[in-house]
Tab-separated table of C-alpha atoms in Angstrom:
chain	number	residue	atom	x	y	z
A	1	UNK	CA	18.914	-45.530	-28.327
A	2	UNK	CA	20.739	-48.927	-27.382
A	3	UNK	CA	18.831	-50.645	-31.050
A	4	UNK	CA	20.903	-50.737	-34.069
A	5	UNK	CA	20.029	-48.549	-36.607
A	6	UNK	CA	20.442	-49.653	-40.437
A	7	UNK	CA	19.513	-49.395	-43.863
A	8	UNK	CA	16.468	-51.292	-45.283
A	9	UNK	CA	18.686	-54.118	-47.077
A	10	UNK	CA	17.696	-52.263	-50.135
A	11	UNK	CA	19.372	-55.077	-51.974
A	12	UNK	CA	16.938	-57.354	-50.901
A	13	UNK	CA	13.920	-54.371	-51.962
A	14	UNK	CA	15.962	-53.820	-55.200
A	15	UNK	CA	16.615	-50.218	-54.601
A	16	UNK	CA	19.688	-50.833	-55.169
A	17	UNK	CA	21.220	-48.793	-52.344
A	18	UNK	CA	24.032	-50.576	-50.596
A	19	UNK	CA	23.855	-50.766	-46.797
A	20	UNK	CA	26.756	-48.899	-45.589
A	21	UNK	CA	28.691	-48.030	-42.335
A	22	UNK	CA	30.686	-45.162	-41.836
A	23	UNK	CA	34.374	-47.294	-41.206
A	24	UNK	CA	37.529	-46.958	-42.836
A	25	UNK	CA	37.846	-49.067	-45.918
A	26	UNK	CA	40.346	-51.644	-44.715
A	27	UNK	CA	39.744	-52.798	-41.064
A	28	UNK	CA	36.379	-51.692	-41.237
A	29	UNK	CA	34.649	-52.813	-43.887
A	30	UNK	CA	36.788	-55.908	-43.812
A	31	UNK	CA	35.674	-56.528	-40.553
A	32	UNK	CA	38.528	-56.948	-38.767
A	33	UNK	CA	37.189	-57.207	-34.705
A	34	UNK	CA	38.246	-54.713	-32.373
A	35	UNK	CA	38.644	-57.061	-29.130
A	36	UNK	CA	38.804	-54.239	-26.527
A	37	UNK	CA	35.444	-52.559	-27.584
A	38	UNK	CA	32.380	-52.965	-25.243
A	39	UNK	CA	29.928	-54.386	-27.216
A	40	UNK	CA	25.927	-54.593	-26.031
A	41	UNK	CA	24.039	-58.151	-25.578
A	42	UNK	CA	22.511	-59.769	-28.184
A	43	UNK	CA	19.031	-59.054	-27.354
A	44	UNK	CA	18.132	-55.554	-26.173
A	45	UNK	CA	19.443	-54.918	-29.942
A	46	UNK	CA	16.269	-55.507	-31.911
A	47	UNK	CA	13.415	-52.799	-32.583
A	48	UNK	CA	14.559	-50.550	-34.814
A	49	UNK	CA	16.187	-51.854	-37.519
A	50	UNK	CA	14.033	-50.349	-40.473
A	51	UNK	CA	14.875	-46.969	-39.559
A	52	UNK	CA	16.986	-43.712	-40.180
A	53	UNK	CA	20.423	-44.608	-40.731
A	54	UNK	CA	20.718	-45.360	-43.791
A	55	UNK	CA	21.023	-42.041	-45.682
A	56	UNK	CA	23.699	-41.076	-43.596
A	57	UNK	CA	25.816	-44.798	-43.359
A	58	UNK	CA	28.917	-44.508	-46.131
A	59	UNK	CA	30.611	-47.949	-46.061
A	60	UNK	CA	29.386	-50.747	-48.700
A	61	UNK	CA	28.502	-54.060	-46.920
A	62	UNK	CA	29.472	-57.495	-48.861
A	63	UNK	CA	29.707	-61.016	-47.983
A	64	UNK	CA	33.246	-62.156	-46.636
A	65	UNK	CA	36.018	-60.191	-46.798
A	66	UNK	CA	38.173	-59.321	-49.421
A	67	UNK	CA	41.078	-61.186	-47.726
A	68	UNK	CA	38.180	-63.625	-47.031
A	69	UNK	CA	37.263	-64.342	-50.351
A	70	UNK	CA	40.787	-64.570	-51.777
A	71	UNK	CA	41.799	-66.792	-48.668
A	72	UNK	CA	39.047	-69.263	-49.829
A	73	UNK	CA	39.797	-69.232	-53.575
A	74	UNK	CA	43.807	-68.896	-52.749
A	75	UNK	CA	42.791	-72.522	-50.568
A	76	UNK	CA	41.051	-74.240	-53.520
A	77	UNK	CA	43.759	-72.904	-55.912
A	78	UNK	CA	46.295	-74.890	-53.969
A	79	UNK	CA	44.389	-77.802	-53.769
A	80	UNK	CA	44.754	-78.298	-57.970
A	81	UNK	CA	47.958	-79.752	-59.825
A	82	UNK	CA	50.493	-77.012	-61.753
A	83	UNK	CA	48.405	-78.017	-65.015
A	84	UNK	CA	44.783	-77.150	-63.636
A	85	UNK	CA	46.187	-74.082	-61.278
A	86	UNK	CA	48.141	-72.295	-64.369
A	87	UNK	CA	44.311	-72.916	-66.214
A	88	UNK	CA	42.711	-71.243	-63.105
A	89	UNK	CA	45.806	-68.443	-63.065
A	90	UNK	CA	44.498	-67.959	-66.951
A	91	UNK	CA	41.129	-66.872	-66.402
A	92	UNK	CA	42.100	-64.529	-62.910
A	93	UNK	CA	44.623	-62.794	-64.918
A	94	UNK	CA	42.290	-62.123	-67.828
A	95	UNK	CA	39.519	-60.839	-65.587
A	96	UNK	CA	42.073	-58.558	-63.425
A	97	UNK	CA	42.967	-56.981	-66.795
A	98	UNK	CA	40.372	-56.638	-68.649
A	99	UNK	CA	38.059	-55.388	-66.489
A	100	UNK	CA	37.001	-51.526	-66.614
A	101	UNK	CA	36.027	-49.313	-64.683
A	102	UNK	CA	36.714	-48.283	-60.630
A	103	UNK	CA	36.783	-52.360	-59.715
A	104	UNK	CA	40.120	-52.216	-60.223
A	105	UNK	CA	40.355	-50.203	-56.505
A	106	UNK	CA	41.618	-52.536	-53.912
A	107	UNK	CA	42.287	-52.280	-50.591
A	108	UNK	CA	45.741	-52.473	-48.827
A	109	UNK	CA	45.005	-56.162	-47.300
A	110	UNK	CA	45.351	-57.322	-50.934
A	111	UNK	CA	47.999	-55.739	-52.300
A	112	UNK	CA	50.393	-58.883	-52.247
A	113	UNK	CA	47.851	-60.655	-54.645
A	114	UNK	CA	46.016	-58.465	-56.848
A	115	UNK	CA	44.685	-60.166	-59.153
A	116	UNK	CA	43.715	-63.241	-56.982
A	117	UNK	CA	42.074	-60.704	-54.809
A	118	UNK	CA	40.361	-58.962	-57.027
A	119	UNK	CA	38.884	-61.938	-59.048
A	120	UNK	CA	37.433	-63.058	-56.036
A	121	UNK	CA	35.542	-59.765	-54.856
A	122	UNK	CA	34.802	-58.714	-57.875
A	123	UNK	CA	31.141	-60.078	-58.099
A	124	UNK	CA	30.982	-57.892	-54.663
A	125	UNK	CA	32.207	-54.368	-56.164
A	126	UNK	CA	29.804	-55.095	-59.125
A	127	UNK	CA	27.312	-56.253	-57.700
A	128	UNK	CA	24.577	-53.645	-58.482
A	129	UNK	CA	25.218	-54.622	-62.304
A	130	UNK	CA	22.771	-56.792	-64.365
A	131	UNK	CA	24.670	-60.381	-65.685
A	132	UNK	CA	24.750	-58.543	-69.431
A	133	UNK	CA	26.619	-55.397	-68.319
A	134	UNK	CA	29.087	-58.049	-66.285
A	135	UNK	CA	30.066	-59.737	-69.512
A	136	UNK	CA	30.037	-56.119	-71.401
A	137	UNK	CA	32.856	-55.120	-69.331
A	138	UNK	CA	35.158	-57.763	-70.599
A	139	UNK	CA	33.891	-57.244	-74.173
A	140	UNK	CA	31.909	-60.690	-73.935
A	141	UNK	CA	28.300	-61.755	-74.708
A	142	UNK	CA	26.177	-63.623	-71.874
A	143	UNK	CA	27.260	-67.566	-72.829
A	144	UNK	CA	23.839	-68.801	-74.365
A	145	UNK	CA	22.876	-70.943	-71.177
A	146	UNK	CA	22.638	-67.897	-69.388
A	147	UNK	CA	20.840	-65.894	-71.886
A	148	UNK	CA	17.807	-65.661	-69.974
A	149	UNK	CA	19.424	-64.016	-66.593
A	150	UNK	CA	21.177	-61.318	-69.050
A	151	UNK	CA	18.677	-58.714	-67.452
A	152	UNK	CA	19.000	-59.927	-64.340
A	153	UNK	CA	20.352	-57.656	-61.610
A	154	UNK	CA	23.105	-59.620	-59.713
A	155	UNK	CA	22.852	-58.277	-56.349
A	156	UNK	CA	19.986	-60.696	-55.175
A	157	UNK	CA	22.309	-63.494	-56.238
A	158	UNK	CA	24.513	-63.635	-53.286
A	159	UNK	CA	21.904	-64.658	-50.667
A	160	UNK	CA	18.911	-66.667	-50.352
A	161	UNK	CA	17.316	-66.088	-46.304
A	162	UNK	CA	14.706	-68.222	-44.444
A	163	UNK	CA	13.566	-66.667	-41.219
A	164	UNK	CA	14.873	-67.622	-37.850
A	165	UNK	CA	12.859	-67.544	-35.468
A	166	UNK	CA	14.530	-66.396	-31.739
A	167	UNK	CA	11.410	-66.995	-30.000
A	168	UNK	CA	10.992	-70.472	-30.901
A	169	UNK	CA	14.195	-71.264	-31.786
A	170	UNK	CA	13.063	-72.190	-35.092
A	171	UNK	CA	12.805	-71.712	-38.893
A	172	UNK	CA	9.495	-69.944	-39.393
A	173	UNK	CA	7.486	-71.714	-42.613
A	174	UNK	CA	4.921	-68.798	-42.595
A	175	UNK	CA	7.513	-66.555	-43.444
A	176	UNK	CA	8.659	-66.498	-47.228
A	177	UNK	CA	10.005	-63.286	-48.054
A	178	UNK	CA	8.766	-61.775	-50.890
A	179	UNK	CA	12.704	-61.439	-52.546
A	180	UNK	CA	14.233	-63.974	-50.693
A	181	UNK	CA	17.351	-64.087	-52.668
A	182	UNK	CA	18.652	-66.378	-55.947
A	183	UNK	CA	21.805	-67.614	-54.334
A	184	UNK	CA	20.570	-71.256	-55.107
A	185	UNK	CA	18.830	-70.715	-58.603
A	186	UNK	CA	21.557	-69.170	-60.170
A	187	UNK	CA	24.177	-71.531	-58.829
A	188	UNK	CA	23.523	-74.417	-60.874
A	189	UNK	CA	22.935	-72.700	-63.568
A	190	UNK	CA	26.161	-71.179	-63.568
A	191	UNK	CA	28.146	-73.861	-63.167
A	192	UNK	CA	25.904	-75.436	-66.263
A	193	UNK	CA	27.700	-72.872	-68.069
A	194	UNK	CA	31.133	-73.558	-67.102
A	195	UNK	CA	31.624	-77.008	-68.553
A	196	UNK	CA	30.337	-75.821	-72.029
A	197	UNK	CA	32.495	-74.635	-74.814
A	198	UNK	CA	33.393	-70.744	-73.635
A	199	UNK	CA	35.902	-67.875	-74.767
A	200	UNK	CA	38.161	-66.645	-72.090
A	201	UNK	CA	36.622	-63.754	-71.306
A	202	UNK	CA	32.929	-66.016	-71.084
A	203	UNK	CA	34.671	-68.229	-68.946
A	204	UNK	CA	36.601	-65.480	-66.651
A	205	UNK	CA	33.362	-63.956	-66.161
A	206	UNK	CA	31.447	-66.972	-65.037
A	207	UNK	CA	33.948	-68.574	-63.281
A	208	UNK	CA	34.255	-65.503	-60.710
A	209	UNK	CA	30.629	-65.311	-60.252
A	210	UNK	CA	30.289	-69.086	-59.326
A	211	UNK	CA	33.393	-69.406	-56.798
A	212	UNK	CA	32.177	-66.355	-55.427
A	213	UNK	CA	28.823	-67.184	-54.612
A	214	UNK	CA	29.798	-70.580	-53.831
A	215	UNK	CA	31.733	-69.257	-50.772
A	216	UNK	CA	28.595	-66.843	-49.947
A	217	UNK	CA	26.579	-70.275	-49.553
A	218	UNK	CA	28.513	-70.923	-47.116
A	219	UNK	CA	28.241	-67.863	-44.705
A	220	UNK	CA	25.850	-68.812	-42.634
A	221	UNK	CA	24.174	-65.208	-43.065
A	222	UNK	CA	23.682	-65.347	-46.656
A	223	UNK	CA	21.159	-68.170	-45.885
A	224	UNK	CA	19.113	-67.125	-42.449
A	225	UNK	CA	17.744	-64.445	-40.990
A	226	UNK	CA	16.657	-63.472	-37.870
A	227	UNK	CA	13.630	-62.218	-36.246
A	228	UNK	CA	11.816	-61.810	-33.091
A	229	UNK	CA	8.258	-60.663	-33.875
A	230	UNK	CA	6.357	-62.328	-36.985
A	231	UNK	CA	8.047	-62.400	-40.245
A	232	UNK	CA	9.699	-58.725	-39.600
A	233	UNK	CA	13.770	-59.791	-39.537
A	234	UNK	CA	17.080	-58.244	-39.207
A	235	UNK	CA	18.156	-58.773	-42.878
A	236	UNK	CA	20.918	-61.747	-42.581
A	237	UNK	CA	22.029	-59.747	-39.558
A	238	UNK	CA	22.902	-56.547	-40.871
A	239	UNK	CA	20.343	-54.827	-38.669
A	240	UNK	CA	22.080	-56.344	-35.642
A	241	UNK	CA	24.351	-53.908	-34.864
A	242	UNK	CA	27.604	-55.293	-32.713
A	243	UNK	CA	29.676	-52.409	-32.132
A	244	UNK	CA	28.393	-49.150	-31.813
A	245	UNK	CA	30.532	-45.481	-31.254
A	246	UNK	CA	29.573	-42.226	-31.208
A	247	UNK	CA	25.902	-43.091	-32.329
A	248	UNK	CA	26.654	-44.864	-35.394
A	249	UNK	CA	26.897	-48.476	-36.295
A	250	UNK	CA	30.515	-49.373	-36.681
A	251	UNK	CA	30.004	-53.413	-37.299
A	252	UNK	CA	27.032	-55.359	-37.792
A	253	UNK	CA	26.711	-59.173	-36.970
A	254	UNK	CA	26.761	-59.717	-40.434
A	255	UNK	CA	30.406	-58.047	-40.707
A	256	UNK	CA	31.431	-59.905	-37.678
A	257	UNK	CA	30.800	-63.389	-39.614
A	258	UNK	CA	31.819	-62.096	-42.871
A	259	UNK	CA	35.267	-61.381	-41.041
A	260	UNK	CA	35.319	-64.815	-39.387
A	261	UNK	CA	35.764	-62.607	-36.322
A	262	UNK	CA	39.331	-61.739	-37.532
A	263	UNK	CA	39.984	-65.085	-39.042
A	264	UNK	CA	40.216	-63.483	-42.631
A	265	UNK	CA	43.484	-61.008	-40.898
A	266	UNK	CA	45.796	-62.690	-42.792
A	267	UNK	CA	44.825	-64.744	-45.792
A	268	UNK	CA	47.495	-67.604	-45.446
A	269	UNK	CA	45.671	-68.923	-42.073
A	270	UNK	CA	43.049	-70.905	-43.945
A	271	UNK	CA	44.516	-74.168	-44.498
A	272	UNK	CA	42.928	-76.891	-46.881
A	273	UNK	CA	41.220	-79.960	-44.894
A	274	UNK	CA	42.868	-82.994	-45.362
A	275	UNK	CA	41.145	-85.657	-47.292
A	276	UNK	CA	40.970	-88.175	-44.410
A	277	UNK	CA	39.050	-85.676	-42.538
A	278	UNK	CA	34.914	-86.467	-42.187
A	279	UNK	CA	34.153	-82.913	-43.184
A	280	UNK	CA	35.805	-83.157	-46.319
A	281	UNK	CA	33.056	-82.629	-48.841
A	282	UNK	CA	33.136	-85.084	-51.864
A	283	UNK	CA	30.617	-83.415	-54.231
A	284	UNK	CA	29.268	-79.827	-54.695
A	285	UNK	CA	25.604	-80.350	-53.475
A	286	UNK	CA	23.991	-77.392	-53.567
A	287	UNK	CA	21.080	-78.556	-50.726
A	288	UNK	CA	23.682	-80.258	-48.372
A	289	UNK	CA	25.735	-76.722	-48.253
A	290	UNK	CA	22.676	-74.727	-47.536
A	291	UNK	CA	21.192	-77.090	-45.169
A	292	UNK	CA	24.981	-77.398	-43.333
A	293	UNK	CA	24.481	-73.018	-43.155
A	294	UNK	CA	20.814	-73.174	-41.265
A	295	UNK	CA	22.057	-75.887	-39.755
A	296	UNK	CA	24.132	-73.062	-37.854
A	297	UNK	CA	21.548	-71.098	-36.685
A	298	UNK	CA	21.539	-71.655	-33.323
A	299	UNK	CA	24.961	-71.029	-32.462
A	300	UNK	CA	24.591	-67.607	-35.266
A	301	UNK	CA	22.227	-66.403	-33.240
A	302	UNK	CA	23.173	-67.743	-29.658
A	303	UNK	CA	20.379	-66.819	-27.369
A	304	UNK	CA	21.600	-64.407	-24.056
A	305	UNK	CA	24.917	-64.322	-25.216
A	306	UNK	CA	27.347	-61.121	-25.251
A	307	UNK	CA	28.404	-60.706	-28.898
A	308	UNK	CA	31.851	-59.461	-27.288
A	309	UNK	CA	32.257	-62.802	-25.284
A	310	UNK	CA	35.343	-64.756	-25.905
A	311	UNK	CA	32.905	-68.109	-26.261
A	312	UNK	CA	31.164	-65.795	-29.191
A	313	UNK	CA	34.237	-65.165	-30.939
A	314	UNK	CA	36.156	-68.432	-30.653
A	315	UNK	CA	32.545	-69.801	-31.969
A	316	UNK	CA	32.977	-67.761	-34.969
A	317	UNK	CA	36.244	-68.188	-36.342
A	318	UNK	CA	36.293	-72.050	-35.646
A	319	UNK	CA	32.875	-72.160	-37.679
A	320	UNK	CA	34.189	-69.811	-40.164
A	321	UNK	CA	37.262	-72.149	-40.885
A	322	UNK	CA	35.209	-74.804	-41.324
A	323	UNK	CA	33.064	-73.526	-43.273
A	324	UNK	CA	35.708	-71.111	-45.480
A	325	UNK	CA	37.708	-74.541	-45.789
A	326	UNK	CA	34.625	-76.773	-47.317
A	327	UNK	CA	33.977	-73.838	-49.998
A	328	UNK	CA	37.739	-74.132	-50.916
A	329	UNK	CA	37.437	-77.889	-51.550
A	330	UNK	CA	34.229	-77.612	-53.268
A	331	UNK	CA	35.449	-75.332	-55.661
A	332	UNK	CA	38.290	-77.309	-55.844
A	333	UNK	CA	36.201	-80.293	-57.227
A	334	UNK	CA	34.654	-78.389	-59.668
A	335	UNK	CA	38.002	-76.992	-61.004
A	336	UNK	CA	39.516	-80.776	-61.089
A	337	UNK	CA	36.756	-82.001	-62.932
A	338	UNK	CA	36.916	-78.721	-65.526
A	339	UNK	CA	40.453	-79.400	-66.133
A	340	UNK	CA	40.232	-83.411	-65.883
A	341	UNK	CA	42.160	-83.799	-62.538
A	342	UNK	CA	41.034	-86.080	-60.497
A	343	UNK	CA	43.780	-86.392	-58.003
């Protein structure tokens, strides 16, 4: 069977079952892209994504890589004077040790910069925990803006899909999923929290859940989803299976743009934009990022092309750098105006 075979997105049924793939921890669930492996066209891949594989997949899916995620925050880090980065370096510290439990497992890619790392994945590993039992593991209480998500599970808080249609080659209104995701609800509210009066661990907390799902807003995938017949869809492509060996779904075309097709290899290649530059964002708009990720659709899902293709891959990492270096300077603005630096 040439269809990819995947799990139900039971994050976005709140089962609470990850999507896996049965990879090795580093280069594949990082993502990191195999170039010699034959990969099968984009098309003949739909059918059967709500099937069997599932209960036997063993790898936990999550939005960029760890390298990815640290590359971003490591970008908007660098973007802040010594005053402002030492605040930042205040609250990653805190989190990194005093957080409990196995979150403090990291793979080899970020051994050079654990605690950067792990601050910036965290909301990933713990992502099947409600906001109250986020806070609990620092000790903290939810800050009292956020009082009302404190039952709230957090793993519907890293997307928020509209349906692609491939057919028409366009966004389907007739299609609202019935948990679409609370990437943009919880966002603002978030960040509401942030420039109030908060203890460290309050602020540790809810600083690593807003850069983090800032970046996811701006992965494509976390905000579209594809389908071919009515309003059935491939989950923000992790039903589209790219690479395939010995029956089993190695990398999904979620993975491959959660890896920036390699891109996210070695953290240090993601550059901030210069200020000059017309992509450099001047404000954290919540609508302009998510309307600059379905803006993408088209070239996400590419119709008739091989996923393998060099054009495929060059499109992805260039895309992924642009869009990995406009969540660095958007959390960079935030951070300037937290700390009162302007420059």
């Amino acid at each position: 069977m040439r269809a990819s075979i995947h799990a139900s997105m039971d994050l976005v049924q709140k089962t609470r079952l990850a999507i896996q793939l049965k990879t090795s921890w580093l280069s594949k669930c990082a993502g990191l892209l195999g170039i010699g492996a034959k990969r099968p066209k984009l098309w003949p891949l739909w059918g059967c994504w709500l099937v069997i594989l599932a209960l036997s997949l063993s790898c936990k899916v999550y939005s960029w890589s760890y390298s990815g995620h640290a590359a971003i925050l490591g970008s908007a880090l660098s973007q802040l004077d010594p005053t402002a980065r030492k605040e930042a370096f205040t609250q990653i510290e805190y989190l990194y040790n005093s957080a409990s439990g196995n979150s403090r497992f990291l793979p080899k890619s970020c051994l050079s910069q654990k605690s950067l790392c792990f601050f910036a994945s965290w909301p990933d590993r713990e992502r099947d925990k409600t906001l109250g039992e986020l806070y609990r593991m620092v000790g903290a209480e939810v800050p009292a803006v956020l009082k009302g998500l404190t039952s709230s599970e957090t793993a519907s808080w890293h997307f928020t899909n509209q349906v692609f249609n491939l057919n028409d080659r366009k966004f389907s209104a007739a299609c609202e999923l019935r948990d679409r995701g609370q990437l943009y609800d919880v966002l603002p509210q978030l960040e509401s929290a942030l420039i109030r009066e908060l203890s460290i661990a309050q602020r540790a907390v809810t600083l690593a859940l807003w850069t983090h799902l800032l970046a996811d807003a701006h992965q494509p995938l976390h905000n579209l989803t594809g389908s071919l017949e009515g309003c059935a869809h491939d989950f923000g492509g992790n039903g589209l299976c790219v690479v395939r060996r010995r029956n089993k779904c190695e990398r999904s075309l979620h993975q491959l743009w959660d890896s920036g097709a390699g891109l996210f290899d070695k953290p240090d290649m993601i550059s901030p934009l210069g200020v000059a530059d017309a992509r450099s964002p001047t404000a954290v708009d919540y609508r302009v990022i998510q309307n600059e990720s379905l803006a993408l659709a088209s070239e996400v899902y590419a119709p008739n092309l091989e996923l393998s293709s060099n054009a495929y891959i060059t499109t992805v990492r260039w895309l992924s750098r642009i869009r990995a270096q406009q969540a660095a300077q958007r959390i960079a603005l935030l951070l300037k105006e937290l700390t009162g630096n302007k420059t």
